[in-house]
Amino acid sequence: MASSLVGELSAAPSMTGSLLEGAGPAAPPMQLMHVLECTVDIKETDAKGTFSHVPKERLGFKLRGGIDKQVTINVQQVTNNVQAELDDAQNGYTGGLYIERCFGILLAPGRSVKHSDMRLLEMKKKNSTQQHFIERYFSDGDEPLLSGTGEVSKDCGEDVLVNWAQVLRSWTGPRPRALNHLVRVGVPEALRGEVWLRLAGVDQNDKLMETYRTLISKDCPFESVIQRDIARTFPAHDFFREAGGLGQDSLLRMARAYAVYDHEVGYCQGLSFLAATLLLHMPEEQAFCLLVRLMYGYGLRELYKDGFEALYMRLHQLDRLMEEQLTDLRAHFQELGVEPHMFASQWFLTVFTARFPLPLVYHILDVFLLQGIDTLFQVALALLSRSRKDLLTHDFEGVLKYFRVTLPKKCRAEETSRQIVKLACSIKVKRLNKYQQEYEKFIKESAEKEKINVELERLKVINTQLQQDKETLESQLNEARAQAAEAHKDAAHHAAVARDYRDICARLDRQLHHMQDYVKDCVNCSVKLAQKDNKEEAEQKGAEKIEGSSDTEARLRQRVRDLELELAQVKLAHVQAQCSNQ
Amino acid sequence: MTTAPGGTNNFKVVLLGEGCVGKTSLLLRYIEDKFNDKHLTTLQATFLNKRLNIKGKRINLSIWDTAGQEKFHALGPIYYRNSNGAILVYDITDEDSFGKVKNWVKELKKMLGSDIVLIIAGNKVDLEHERTVPLEEAESYANMVGAKHYYTSAKLNQGVEELFLDLTREMLEKYEQNSQTEVNRTSQVLVVDDETPVQSSCCSGTKSN
C-alpha cells in the first residue's frame, strides 16, 4: 500500500503567539520576519527492527502498510529577525523564536484525507534543541493498540499543584469537598500514587502489607496461568517490557499473592492489567493493598465470581442505559446483533485498563476510585456517545473492529482523554437498582423456565412412552374387537344352524308321527308293528329268541327305511335349497 | 450457516483452547499474515471476518476468537452456538493444553453432535525440540473423534493456510450434504403435515379418555 502522509504542524500558531508582547506603545511597530525551515523524514522498520529511510517518489514518500514508522520533523530557524539592533533594545529578546510547546502532528493514511479522519499523535521524544522532534507512528490501522501504550505527561501547572497541596493538607478525616472537582479534572501524575491510596482508604500501616509478605512466600495453584499473562500485560510499557525485569517480577508476585489471598476468585485474566496500572504508581505492597480494596471494597470482585453472573447483570444495566440515552445506537446494535458483552465485558472487568492508552486509563481510575462502580457506566456511555456517529455507519464486523482497534487509538491524545472523562462525569446514571431487579427477575424467570423446560422435556418423554403404550393397547383392542365381531358372527351362524336343525328335527318328528298314524290305520301293519314291538320288547328282555319274521314284515320294514331315507334326503335338499337362497 | 443474497456462503467458526496456546496468533497469521511476538491477551472474544473463494463459491468466514482461561469456559456456548466449525488449539509443548482440547471435543460433541466440523491444531511446531505432547497420541486421538489434525506454527507460517482451507472445504461439503438431506426432510415434513389433523384428534381423544 502506498499512502501519502498528510502532516500538519500544529505547533506553528503557538510559536508566533507572544511575539509582540514586549513592544510598548511608544516603540515603532516591529517588523519581524522569521523563516523556519521544516523537513519531514520518514523511516520504516526493516526485518532487523532498525529504522531506515523510505523511498521517495515525485509527489511524496512511498510507504508500506503494516509497518512501524518513525516520523521526524525538523524545524529549524534559518534567519533571525532582520532588525537585530531593535531586538537588542527589547528586554532580552535574542531574535530566535522560542518554541514553547509542540503538541504533535496530525496524521492519517490515504489520499485526500478529511480533516476529521486525522489523528493527533503526541511527541514521543524531543531532543534538547527544542526544534526537532520525533514522532513514532504506528501506521497500521488494523493492529490493535498494545496495552500500556501512551506517555503520561508529568507536567502540571503551578496553580493546580497549589490547589492539590491545599486539599491534601486539609484531608485528615473525610474527603474534603474540593477534592471531587480536582479528581475529576485528573490527578497530577506525580501525586497519583498517594491520592489513589487515600481515595481507597488504604492506610500507610495497613496490616495487609504484612500479610502480603507472607502471601508471596506461599505456593500458588494459579502459577502457570499467571505466568502466561505476565508478558502479555502492558508490553508497550518500558517497565513491563523485559522478561524477568523488575516490572514483570513484581506483577507476577502480586498476582500470585492475590490468587492465594482470594481463594474464590483466584487469578482471573484481566486482573493483571489492573495490578500493572497500580504498580506503575506505588510500591508492590501498597499496590497489593489497593488491589484488594478495589476488588472487595469497590465491588469489582463480584464481576469475576460465579461464572461472571454479576458482570452480565452490569452489562444488562449498560444495555438499558443505552436504550435510555443512546436509543438509536442501541437500536442499530440490536439490528446487527451486537450485544454489550461483545465490547464492554473487557471494559468492566479491567476498569478500562486493558485496551486504552495510559493517560485515559489513569484518569478513569482517578474517577473510579473517587466515586465507584457507577463510573464504569459513565465512561462506557461517554465512549459510546463520542463514537455514536461512526458506529452507526458500521456493520457487525465493523462495529466490533471499531471497539477493538479504532476506539482505543482515537483516545491517544491526552486532550481526548480529558474530554472523555469530562463527558463521562456529566452523564447521569439512574435507575440502576431497577435494572438490577429487572435482570434478577429475568434470570430467575429464565431459571424457572429452564426448570419448566426440563420438566416439560421429561413429561414429553413420558408422554411419548404413554402414547406408544396407548397405541399398542389400541391396536390390541381393535384386534380383540375384530375377533369378538368374528365370534359374534360365528355364534349367530351357529345359532341359525342349530335353529335349522331344531326345525328339521321337529319336522321329522311330525312326519314320523304322521307315518306312525298312517301305519296304525293299517291293521295288518299295526298288528305286525305290535308284534314287532312285542318282539322287540321280548328281544330286549330275553336275548333275541325270535329270529324269523315274515317276508311282508321285512318288506314293510324295508319300505319304512327307504321312506325314511328318502325323507331325509328331501329334507337335506330342502335345507340346502334354503341355504343357497340365503 | 446462512446464505447471503449475493450467493455468498457464510460459515461461523470458533477458536477454542487453553490460554496462550496461540489462538489469536493463528488467526492473525491467517487473516493479516502477521505475527506479533508481543502477545495480546484475549479477554473478551474477538470477531474477525475472512472472505475467500473455494470451487468457485464465495465464502465468508465469521470467526470468533475466544478467551482461553478456564474461568471463561462457561462463556463458551455463547460463541460456539450455531458454529459450523471449531478449531481446537493446543500447544505441543504443553500437555495440559491438549487435555483441554479433549474437554472441548467432549463438550462440542455433546452440545452440537456431528453438525460441527472439528479441527485440532497442534501449534508452536517451531518449538519441536520442546514437544511434550506425543505425535501419535494427538493424531490417533483426533482420528478417534473424527477430527482432522494439523501441525501449525503461527510464527513460521506453517500449516495455517491449509488448516483454514481444509476446514472451509469440509464445512462446505457438510453444508451441501445437509441441504441434500434437508430437501428429503422437507418432503417428509409435508407428509407429517397431512397427518396433523389426525394426530390432533388423537390427542383430544386421549384427553377425553
PDB file of N, CA, C and O in Angstrom, chain A residues 140 142-144 146 225 228-229 232 264-265 267-270 273 304 308 312 341-346 349-350 355 396-397 400 404 467 470, chain B residues 18-20 28 32 34 36 38-49 51 64 67-69 71-72 74-75 78-79 94 202 205-206 209:
ATOM      1  N   ASP A 140      -0.165   1.244  11.064  1.00  0.00           N
ATOM      2  CA  ASP A 140      -1.114   0.219  10.660  1.00  0.00           C
ATOM      3  C   ASP A 140      -2.450   0.403  11.346  1.00  0.00           C
ATOM      4  O   ASP A 140      -2.571   0.304  12.554  1.00  0.00           O
ATOM      5  N   ASP A 142      -4.975  -1.507  11.306  1.00  0.00           N
ATOM      6  CA  ASP A 142      -5.686  -2.714  11.692  1.00  0.00           C
ATOM      7  C   ASP A 142      -5.202  -3.323  12.999  1.00  0.00           C
ATOM      8  O   ASP A 142      -5.860  -4.145  13.597  1.00  0.00           O
ATOM      9  N   GLU A 143      -4.014  -2.932  13.371  1.00  0.00           N
ATOM     10  CA  GLU A 143      -3.451  -3.565  14.552  1.00  0.00           C
ATOM     11  C   GLU A 143      -3.994  -2.911  15.818  1.00  0.00           C
ATOM     12  O   GLU A 143      -3.977  -1.699  15.943  1.00  0.00           O
ATOM     13  N   PRO A 144      -4.486  -3.720  16.744  1.00  0.00           N
ATOM     14  CA  PRO A 144      -4.971  -3.094  17.972  1.00  0.00           C
ATOM     15  C   PRO A 144      -3.809  -2.476  18.756  1.00  0.00           C
ATOM     16  O   PRO A 144      -2.662  -2.898  18.617  1.00  0.00           O
ATOM     17  N   LEU A 146      -1.368  -1.858  21.676  1.00  0.00           N
ATOM     18  CA  LEU A 146      -0.852  -2.722  22.741  1.00  0.00           C
ATOM     19  C   LEU A 146      -1.230  -2.117  24.089  1.00  0.00           C
ATOM     20  O   LEU A 146      -1.296  -0.905  24.227  1.00  0.00           O
ATOM     21  N   VAL A 225      -0.948 -20.256  35.003  1.00  0.00           N
ATOM     22  CA  VAL A 225      -1.904 -19.374  34.315  1.00  0.00           C
ATOM     23  C   VAL A 225      -1.412 -17.924  34.404  1.00  0.00           C
ATOM     24  O   VAL A 225      -1.480 -17.167  33.431  1.00  0.00           O
ATOM     25  N   ARG A 228       1.581 -17.066  32.092  1.00  0.00           N
ATOM     26  CA  ARG A 228       1.227 -16.820  30.702  1.00  0.00           C
ATOM     27  C   ARG A 228       0.827 -15.372  30.458  1.00  0.00           C
ATOM     28  O   ARG A 228       0.986 -14.854  29.369  1.00  0.00           O
ATOM     29  N   ASP A 229       0.248 -14.756  31.479  1.00  0.00           N
ATOM     30  CA  ASP A 229      -0.286 -13.420  31.267  1.00  0.00           C
ATOM     31  C   ASP A 229       0.723 -12.315  31.530  1.00  0.00           C
ATOM     32  O   ASP A 229       0.524 -11.187  31.093  1.00  0.00           O
ATOM     33  N   ARG A 232       2.137 -10.591  28.674  1.00  0.00           N
ATOM     34  CA  ARG A 232       1.108 -10.016  27.818  1.00  0.00           C
ATOM     35  C   ARG A 232       0.448  -8.802  28.468  1.00  0.00           C
ATOM     36  O   ARG A 232      -0.549  -8.304  27.985  1.00  0.00           O
ATOM     37  N   GLU A 264     -11.569 -17.731  46.259  1.00  0.00           N
ATOM     38  CA  GLU A 264     -12.737 -17.924  45.419  1.00  0.00           C
ATOM     39  C   GLU A 264     -12.498 -17.439  43.984  1.00  0.00           C
ATOM     40  O   GLU A 264     -12.825 -18.128  43.027  1.00  0.00           O
ATOM     41  N   VAL A 265     -11.928 -16.262  43.859  1.00  0.00           N
ATOM     42  CA  VAL A 265     -11.654 -15.743  42.530  1.00  0.00           C
ATOM     43  C   VAL A 265     -10.340 -16.307  41.995  1.00  0.00           C
ATOM     44  O   VAL A 265     -10.212 -16.640  40.821  1.00  0.00           O
ATOM     45  N   TYR A 267      -6.986 -16.424  40.375  1.00  0.00           N
ATOM     46  CA  TYR A 267      -6.494 -15.482  39.375  1.00  0.00           C
ATOM     47  C   TYR A 267      -7.447 -15.501  38.205  1.00  0.00           C
ATOM     48  O   TYR A 267      -7.876 -16.549  37.753  1.00  0.00           O
ATOM     49  N   CYS A 268      -7.769 -14.363  37.718  1.00  0.00           N
ATOM     50  CA  CYS A 268      -8.604 -14.295  36.523  1.00  0.00           C
ATOM     51  C   CYS A 268      -7.951 -13.342  35.546  1.00  0.00           C
ATOM     52  O   CYS A 268      -7.490 -12.266  35.928  1.00  0.00           O
ATOM     53  N   GLN A 269      -7.915 -13.762  34.284  1.00  0.00           N
ATOM     54  CA  GLN A 269      -7.346 -12.894  33.251  1.00  0.00           C
ATOM     55  C   GLN A 269      -8.025 -11.546  33.321  1.00  0.00           C
ATOM     56  O   GLN A 269      -9.238 -11.464  33.437  1.00  0.00           O
ATOM     57  N   GLY A 270      -7.241 -10.507  33.245  1.00  0.00           N
ATOM     58  CA  GLY A 270      -7.810  -9.175  33.362  1.00  0.00           C
ATOM     59  C   GLY A 270      -7.278  -8.481  34.608  1.00  0.00           C
ATOM     60  O   GLY A 270      -6.986  -7.297  34.601  1.00  0.00           O
ATOM     61  N   PHE A 273      -3.940  -6.473  34.402  1.00  0.00           N
ATOM     62  CA  PHE A 273      -3.903  -5.107  33.874  1.00  0.00           C
ATOM     63  C   PHE A 273      -4.128  -4.082  34.986  1.00  0.00           C
ATOM     64  O   PHE A 273      -3.461  -3.056  35.047  1.00  0.00           O
ATOM     65  N   TYR A 304     -16.016 -10.932  38.835  1.00  0.00           N
ATOM     66  CA  TYR A 304     -15.199 -12.094  38.459  1.00  0.00           C
ATOM     67  C   TYR A 304     -15.767 -13.414  38.984  1.00  0.00           C
ATOM     68  O   TYR A 304     -15.285 -14.472  38.649  1.00  0.00           O
ATOM     69  N   PHE A 308     -19.236 -15.168  36.086  1.00  0.00           N
ATOM     70  CA  PHE A 308     -19.466 -13.796  35.594  1.00  0.00           C
ATOM     71  C   PHE A 308     -20.937 -13.352  35.648  1.00  0.00           C
ATOM     72  O   PHE A 308     -21.380 -12.559  34.845  1.00  0.00           O
ATOM     73  N   TYR A 312     -22.620  -9.951  33.910  1.00  0.00           N
ATOM     74  CA  TYR A 312     -23.729  -9.930  32.963  1.00  0.00           C
ATOM     75  C   TYR A 312     -24.874  -9.043  33.435  1.00  0.00           C
ATOM     76  O   TYR A 312     -25.563  -8.415  32.634  1.00  0.00           O
ATOM     77  N   HIS A 341     -21.952  -7.612  25.816  1.00  0.00           N
ATOM     78  CA  HIS A 341     -20.812  -8.416  26.276  1.00  0.00           C
ATOM     79  C   HIS A 341     -19.697  -8.465  25.237  1.00  0.00           C
ATOM     80  O   HIS A 341     -18.554  -8.751  25.553  1.00  0.00           O
ATOM     81  N   MET A 342     -20.037  -8.160  23.984  1.00  0.00           N
ATOM     82  CA  MET A 342     -19.028  -8.244  22.928  1.00  0.00           C
ATOM     83  C   MET A 342     -18.047  -7.076  22.969  1.00  0.00           C
ATOM     84  O   MET A 342     -16.977  -7.159  22.396  1.00  0.00           O
ATOM     85  N   PHE A 343     -18.431  -5.983  23.604  1.00  0.00           N
ATOM     86  CA  PHE A 343     -17.479  -4.871  23.673  1.00  0.00           C
ATOM     87  C   PHE A 343     -17.194  -4.399  25.096  1.00  0.00           C
ATOM     88  O   PHE A 343     -16.108  -3.921  25.379  1.00  0.00           O
ATOM     89  N   ALA A 344     -18.159  -4.586  26.001  1.00  0.00           N
ATOM     90  CA  ALA A 344     -17.979  -3.963  27.306  1.00  0.00           C
ATOM     91  C   ALA A 344     -17.512  -4.906  28.405  1.00  0.00           C
ATOM     92  O   ALA A 344     -17.162  -4.448  29.489  1.00  0.00           O
ATOM     93  N   SER A 345     -17.457  -6.220  28.150  1.00  0.00           N
ATOM     94  CA  SER A 345     -17.063  -7.087  29.268  1.00  0.00           C
ATOM     95  C   SER A 345     -15.616  -6.806  29.660  1.00  0.00           C
ATOM     96  O   SER A 345     -15.278  -6.790  30.830  1.00  0.00           O
ATOM     97  N   GLN A 346     -14.783  -6.554  28.663  1.00  0.00           N
ATOM     98  CA  GLN A 346     -13.391  -6.236  28.985  1.00  0.00           C
ATOM     99  C   GLN A 346     -13.267  -4.873  29.669  1.00  0.00           C
ATOM    100  O   GLN A 346     -12.483  -4.704  30.581  1.00  0.00           O
ATOM    101  N   LEU A 349     -14.446  -5.554  33.356  1.00  0.00           N
ATOM    102  CA  LEU A 349     -13.592  -6.449  34.150  1.00  0.00           C
ATOM    103  C   LEU A 349     -12.280  -5.768  34.525  1.00  0.00           C
ATOM    104  O   LEU A 349     -11.755  -6.001  35.603  1.00  0.00           O
ATOM    105  N   THR A 350     -11.748  -4.966  33.643  1.00  0.00           N
ATOM    106  CA  THR A 350     -10.433  -4.395  33.900  1.00  0.00           C
ATOM    107  C   THR A 350     -10.489  -2.897  34.218  1.00  0.00           C
ATOM    108  O   THR A 350      -9.447  -2.253  34.302  1.00  0.00           O
ATOM    109  N   ARG A 355      -7.130  -2.019  27.218  1.00  0.00           N
ATOM    110  CA  ARG A 355      -7.029  -1.669  25.809  1.00  0.00           C
ATOM    111  C   ARG A 355      -6.698  -0.203  25.556  1.00  0.00           C
ATOM    112  O   ARG A 355      -6.257   0.166  24.486  1.00  0.00           O
ATOM    113  N   PHE A 396     -21.778  -5.282  11.516  1.00  0.00           N
ATOM    114  CA  PHE A 396     -21.398  -6.086  12.680  1.00  0.00           C
ATOM    115  C   PHE A 396     -19.885  -6.157  12.857  1.00  0.00           C
ATOM    116  O   PHE A 396     -19.340  -5.798  13.904  1.00  0.00           O
ATOM    117  N   GLU A 397     -19.226  -6.576  11.805  1.00  0.00           N
ATOM    118  CA  GLU A 397     -17.769  -6.704  11.884  1.00  0.00           C
ATOM    119  C   GLU A 397     -17.117  -5.350  12.147  1.00  0.00           C
ATOM    120  O   GLU A 397     -16.209  -5.233  12.958  1.00  0.00           O
ATOM    121  N   LEU A 400     -17.429  -4.173  15.797  1.00  0.00           N
ATOM    122  CA  LEU A 400     -16.540  -4.860  16.736  1.00  0.00           C
ATOM    123  C   LEU A 400     -15.085  -4.458  16.513  1.00  0.00           C
ATOM    124  O   LEU A 400     -14.304  -4.333  17.451  1.00  0.00           O
ATOM    125  N   ARG A 404     -12.346  -2.617  19.010  1.00  0.00           N
ATOM    126  CA  ARG A 404     -11.081  -3.292  19.284  1.00  0.00           C
ATOM    127  C   ARG A 404      -9.893  -2.423  18.857  1.00  0.00           C
ATOM    128  O   ARG A 404      -8.880  -2.369  19.556  1.00  0.00           O
ATOM    129  N   GLN A 467     -47.968 -42.584  24.905  1.00  0.00           N
ATOM    130  CA  GLN A 467     -48.602 -42.573  23.589  1.00  0.00           C
ATOM    131  C   GLN A 467     -48.381 -43.923  22.901  1.00  0.00           C
ATOM    132  O   GLN A 467     -49.301 -44.518  22.342  1.00  0.00           O
ATOM    133  N   LYS A 470     -50.313 -46.500  24.541  1.00  0.00           N
ATOM    134  CA  LYS A 470     -51.707 -46.334  24.154  1.00  0.00           C
ATOM    135  C   LYS A 470     -51.945 -46.955  22.769  1.00  0.00           C
ATOM    136  O   LYS A 470     -52.922 -47.684  22.555  1.00  0.00           O
TER     137      LYS A 470
ATOM    138  N   GLU B  18      -6.852 -23.700  25.480  1.00  0.00           N
ATOM    139  CA  GLU B  18      -6.249 -23.134  26.692  1.00  0.00           C
ATOM    140  C   GLU B  18      -5.631 -21.764  26.395  1.00  0.00           C
ATOM    141  O   GLU B  18      -5.335 -21.455  25.237  1.00  0.00           O
ATOM    142  N   GLY B  19      -5.454 -20.984  27.446  1.00  0.00           N
ATOM    143  CA  GLY B  19      -4.833 -19.666  27.279  1.00  0.00           C
ATOM    144  C   GLY B  19      -3.413 -19.778  26.766  1.00  0.00           C
ATOM    145  O   GLY B  19      -2.693 -20.726  27.087  1.00  0.00           O
ATOM    146  N   CYS B  20      -3.031 -18.841  25.925  1.00  0.00           N
ATOM    147  CA  CYS B  20      -1.633 -18.731  25.497  1.00  0.00           C
ATOM    148  C   CYS B  20      -1.158 -19.857  24.574  1.00  0.00           C
ATOM    149  O   CYS B  20       0.035 -20.063  24.435  1.00  0.00           O
ATOM    150  N   LEU B  28      -4.431 -14.235  13.406  1.00  0.00           N
ATOM    151  CA  LEU B  28      -3.766 -13.046  12.884  1.00  0.00           C
ATOM    152  C   LEU B  28      -2.895 -13.418  11.699  1.00  0.00           C
ATOM    153  O   LEU B  28      -2.834 -12.710  10.699  1.00  0.00           O
ATOM    154  N   GLU B  32      -4.237 -11.639   8.475  1.00  0.00           N
ATOM    155  CA  GLU B  32      -3.435 -10.479   8.098  1.00  0.00           C
ATOM    156  C   GLU B  32      -1.997 -10.846   7.759  1.00  0.00           C
ATOM    157  O   GLU B  32      -1.177  -9.972   7.502  1.00  0.00           O
ATOM    158  N   LYS B  34       0.409 -11.859   9.664  1.00  0.00           N
ATOM    159  CA  LYS B  34       1.316 -11.149  10.568  1.00  0.00           C
ATOM    160  C   LYS B  34       1.608 -12.020  11.765  1.00  0.00           C
ATOM    161  O   LYS B  34       0.817 -12.891  12.127  1.00  0.00           O
ATOM    162  N   ASN B  36       2.990 -11.363  15.772  1.00  0.00           N
ATOM    163  CA  ASN B  36       3.428 -10.379  16.748  1.00  0.00           C
ATOM    164  C   ASN B  36       3.961 -11.098  17.969  1.00  0.00           C
ATOM    165  O   ASN B  36       3.246 -11.855  18.610  1.00  0.00           O
ATOM    166  N   LYS B  38       4.840  -9.696  20.625  1.00  0.00           N
ATOM    167  CA  LYS B  38       4.217  -9.093  21.807  1.00  0.00           C
ATOM    168  C   LYS B  38       2.787  -9.582  21.824  1.00  0.00           C
ATOM    169  O   LYS B  38       1.957  -9.156  21.045  1.00  0.00           O
ATOM    170  N   HIS B  39       2.512 -10.509  22.704  1.00  0.00           N
ATOM    171  CA  HIS B  39       1.187 -11.126  22.677  1.00  0.00           C
ATOM    172  C   HIS B  39       0.138 -10.180  23.215  1.00  0.00           C
ATOM    173  O   HIS B  39       0.411  -9.322  24.011  1.00  0.00           O
ATOM    174  N   LEU B  40      -1.053 -10.432  22.756  1.00  0.00           N
ATOM    175  CA  LEU B  40      -2.200  -9.741  23.324  1.00  0.00           C
ATOM    176  C   LEU B  40      -3.024 -10.789  24.042  1.00  0.00           C
ATOM    177  O   LEU B  40      -3.209 -11.887  23.538  1.00  0.00           O
ATOM    178  N   THR B  41      -3.497 -10.454  25.194  1.00  0.00           N
ATOM    179  CA  THR B  41      -4.398 -11.368  25.885  1.00  0.00           C
ATOM    180  C   THR B  41      -5.784 -11.161  25.318  1.00  0.00           C
ATOM    181  O   THR B  41      -6.212 -10.036  25.172  1.00  0.00           O
ATOM    182  N   THR B  42      -6.468 -12.259  25.017  1.00  0.00           N
ATOM    183  CA  THR B  42      -7.853 -12.130  24.583  1.00  0.00           C
ATOM    184  C   THR B  42      -8.736 -12.325  25.798  1.00  0.00           C
ATOM    185  O   THR B  42      -8.831 -13.425  26.325  1.00  0.00           O
ATOM    186  N   LEU B  43      -9.317 -11.230  26.227  1.00  0.00           N
ATOM    187  CA  LEU B  43     -10.136 -11.283  27.429  1.00  0.00           C
ATOM    188  C   LEU B  43     -11.582 -11.433  27.034  1.00  0.00           C
ATOM    189  O   LEU B  43     -12.363 -12.123  27.636  1.00  0.00           O
ATOM    190  N   GLN B  44     -11.880 -10.714  25.988  1.00  0.00           N
ATOM    191  CA  GLN B  44     -13.243 -10.651  25.510  1.00  0.00           C
ATOM    192  C   GLN B  44     -13.158 -11.229  24.104  1.00  0.00           C
ATOM    193  O   GLN B  44     -12.254 -10.873  23.358  1.00  0.00           O
ATOM    194  N   ALA B  45     -14.034 -12.152  23.801  1.00  0.00           N
ATOM    195  CA  ALA B  45     -13.934 -12.799  22.495  1.00  0.00           C
ATOM    196  C   ALA B  45     -13.898 -11.754  21.387  1.00  0.00           C
ATOM    197  O   ALA B  45     -14.605 -10.758  21.454  1.00  0.00           O
ATOM    198  N   THR B  46     -13.050 -11.970  20.392  1.00  0.00           N
ATOM    199  CA  THR B  46     -12.991 -11.018  19.289  1.00  0.00           C
ATOM    200  C   THR B  46     -13.508 -11.677  18.018  1.00  0.00           C
ATOM    201  O   THR B  46     -13.434 -12.890  17.846  1.00  0.00           O
ATOM    202  N   PHE B  47     -13.975 -10.835  17.147  1.00  0.00           N
ATOM    203  CA  PHE B  47     -14.651 -11.315  15.951  1.00  0.00           C
ATOM    204  C   PHE B  47     -13.892 -10.835  14.721  1.00  0.00           C
ATOM    205  O   PHE B  47     -13.545  -9.665  14.616  1.00  0.00           O
ATOM    206  N   LEU B  48     -13.603 -11.749  13.807  1.00  0.00           N
ATOM    207  CA  LEU B  48     -12.938 -11.356  12.569  1.00  0.00           C
ATOM    208  C   LEU B  48     -13.604 -12.060  11.387  1.00  0.00           C
ATOM    209  O   LEU B  48     -14.137 -13.157  11.520  1.00  0.00           O
ATOM    210  N   ASN B  49     -13.530 -11.405  10.253  1.00  0.00           N
ATOM    211  CA  ASN B  49     -14.118 -11.950   9.035  1.00  0.00           C
ATOM    212  C   ASN B  49     -13.037 -12.298   8.035  1.00  0.00           C
ATOM    213  O   ASN B  49     -12.011 -11.636   7.990  1.00  0.00           O
ATOM    214  N   ARG B  51     -12.900 -13.425   3.799  1.00  0.00           N
ATOM    215  CA  ARG B  51     -13.644 -13.804   2.596  1.00  0.00           C
ATOM    216  C   ARG B  51     -12.721 -14.620   1.696  1.00  0.00           C
ATOM    217  O   ARG B  51     -11.542 -14.296   1.564  1.00  0.00           O
ATOM    218  N   TRP B  64     -14.849 -16.360  15.550  1.00  0.00           N
ATOM    219  CA  TRP B  64     -14.791 -15.874  16.935  1.00  0.00           C
ATOM    220  C   TRP B  64     -13.538 -16.437  17.591  1.00  0.00           C
ATOM    221  O   TRP B  64     -13.340 -17.646  17.644  1.00  0.00           O
ATOM    222  N   ALA B  67     -11.502 -16.256  24.725  1.00  0.00           N
ATOM    223  CA  ALA B  67     -10.559 -16.203  25.844  1.00  0.00           C
ATOM    224  C   ALA B  67     -10.271 -17.626  26.295  1.00  0.00           C
ATOM    225  O   ALA B  67     -11.163 -18.465  26.325  1.00  0.00           O
ATOM    226  N   GLY B  68      -9.019 -17.895  26.638  1.00  0.00           N
ATOM    227  CA  GLY B  68      -8.641 -19.276  26.903  1.00  0.00           C
ATOM    228  C   GLY B  68      -8.765 -19.731  28.342  1.00  0.00           C
ATOM    229  O   GLY B  68      -8.957 -20.908  28.603  1.00  0.00           O
ATOM    230  N   GLN B  69      -8.656 -18.812  29.264  1.00  0.00           N
ATOM    231  CA  GLN B  69      -8.572 -19.239  30.657  1.00  0.00           C
ATOM    232  C   GLN B  69      -9.826 -19.995  31.090  1.00  0.00           C
ATOM    233  O   GLN B  69     -10.932 -19.682  30.681  1.00  0.00           O
ATOM    234  N   LYS B  71     -11.590 -19.985  33.586  1.00  0.00           N
ATOM    235  CA  LYS B  71     -12.687 -19.161  34.129  1.00  0.00           C
ATOM    236  C   LYS B  71     -13.695 -18.761  33.058  1.00  0.00           C
ATOM    237  O   LYS B  71     -14.865 -18.582  33.334  1.00  0.00           O
ATOM    238  N   PHE B  72     -13.198 -18.576  31.845  1.00  0.00           N
ATOM    239  CA  PHE B  72     -14.059 -18.087  30.785  1.00  0.00           C
ATOM    240  C   PHE B  72     -14.783 -19.225  30.057  1.00  0.00           C
ATOM    241  O   PHE B  72     -15.549 -18.986  29.147  1.00  0.00           O
ATOM    242  N   ALA B  74     -17.146 -21.051  30.869  1.00  0.00           N
ATOM    243  CA  ALA B  74     -18.608 -21.004  30.957  1.00  0.00           C
ATOM    244  C   ALA B  74     -19.224 -20.147  29.856  1.00  0.00           C
ATOM    245  O   ALA B  74     -20.386 -20.310  29.516  1.00  0.00           O
ATOM    246  N   LEU B  75     -18.429 -19.221  29.305  1.00  0.00           N
ATOM    247  CA  LEU B  75     -18.975 -18.334  28.284  1.00  0.00           C
ATOM    248  C   LEU B  75     -18.902 -18.974  26.894  1.00  0.00           C
ATOM    249  O   LEU B  75     -19.395 -18.418  25.922  1.00  0.00           O
ATOM    250  N   ILE B  78     -21.871 -19.248  24.243  1.00  0.00           N
ATOM    251  CA  ILE B  78     -22.286 -18.029  23.553  1.00  0.00           C
ATOM    252  C   ILE B  78     -21.645 -17.987  22.171  1.00  0.00           C
ATOM    253  O   ILE B  78     -22.250 -17.548  21.205  1.00  0.00           O
ATOM    254  N   TYR B  79     -20.396 -18.464  22.098  1.00  0.00           N
ATOM    255  CA  TYR B  79     -19.662 -18.325  20.845  1.00  0.00           C
ATOM    256  C   TYR B  79     -19.715 -19.567  19.967  1.00  0.00           C
ATOM    257  O   TYR B  79     -19.673 -19.460  18.755  1.00  0.00           O
ATOM    258  N   ASP B  94       2.859 -28.218  25.705  1.00  0.00           N
ATOM    259  CA  ASP B  94       2.083 -28.107  26.941  1.00  0.00           C
ATOM    260  C   ASP B  94       0.993 -29.177  26.973  1.00  0.00           C
ATOM    261  O   ASP B  94      -0.019 -29.070  26.283  1.00  0.00           O
ATOM    262  N   CYS B 202     -56.466 -37.352  17.752  1.00  0.00           N
ATOM    263  CA  CYS B 202     -55.962 -38.431  18.593  1.00  0.00           C
ATOM    264  C   CYS B 202     -55.704 -37.922  19.998  1.00  0.00           C
ATOM    265  O   CYS B 202     -56.082 -38.517  20.981  1.00  0.00           O
ATOM    266  N   GLY B 205     -58.670 -37.167  21.850  1.00  0.00           N
ATOM    267  CA  GLY B 205     -59.213 -38.445  22.285  1.00  0.00           C
ATOM    268  C   GLY B 205     -58.601 -38.875  23.604  1.00  0.00           C
ATOM    269  O   GLY B 205     -59.286 -39.329  24.505  1.00  0.00           O
ATOM    270  N   THR B 206     -57.277 -38.629  23.697  1.00  0.00           N
ATOM    271  CA  THR B 206     -56.576 -39.010  24.922  1.00  0.00           C
ATOM    272  C   THR B 206     -57.158 -38.265  26.105  1.00  0.00           C
ATOM    273  O   THR B 206     -57.358 -38.818  27.173  1.00  0.00           O
ATOM    274  N   ASN B 209     -60.342 -39.501  27.239  1.00  0.00           N
ATOM    275  CA  ASN B 209     -60.152 -40.750  27.978  1.00  0.00           C
ATOM    276  C   ASN B 209     -59.765 -40.416  29.395  1.00  0.00           C
ATOM    277  O   ASN B 209     -59.794 -41.106  30.289  1.00  0.00           O
TER     278      ASN B 209
END
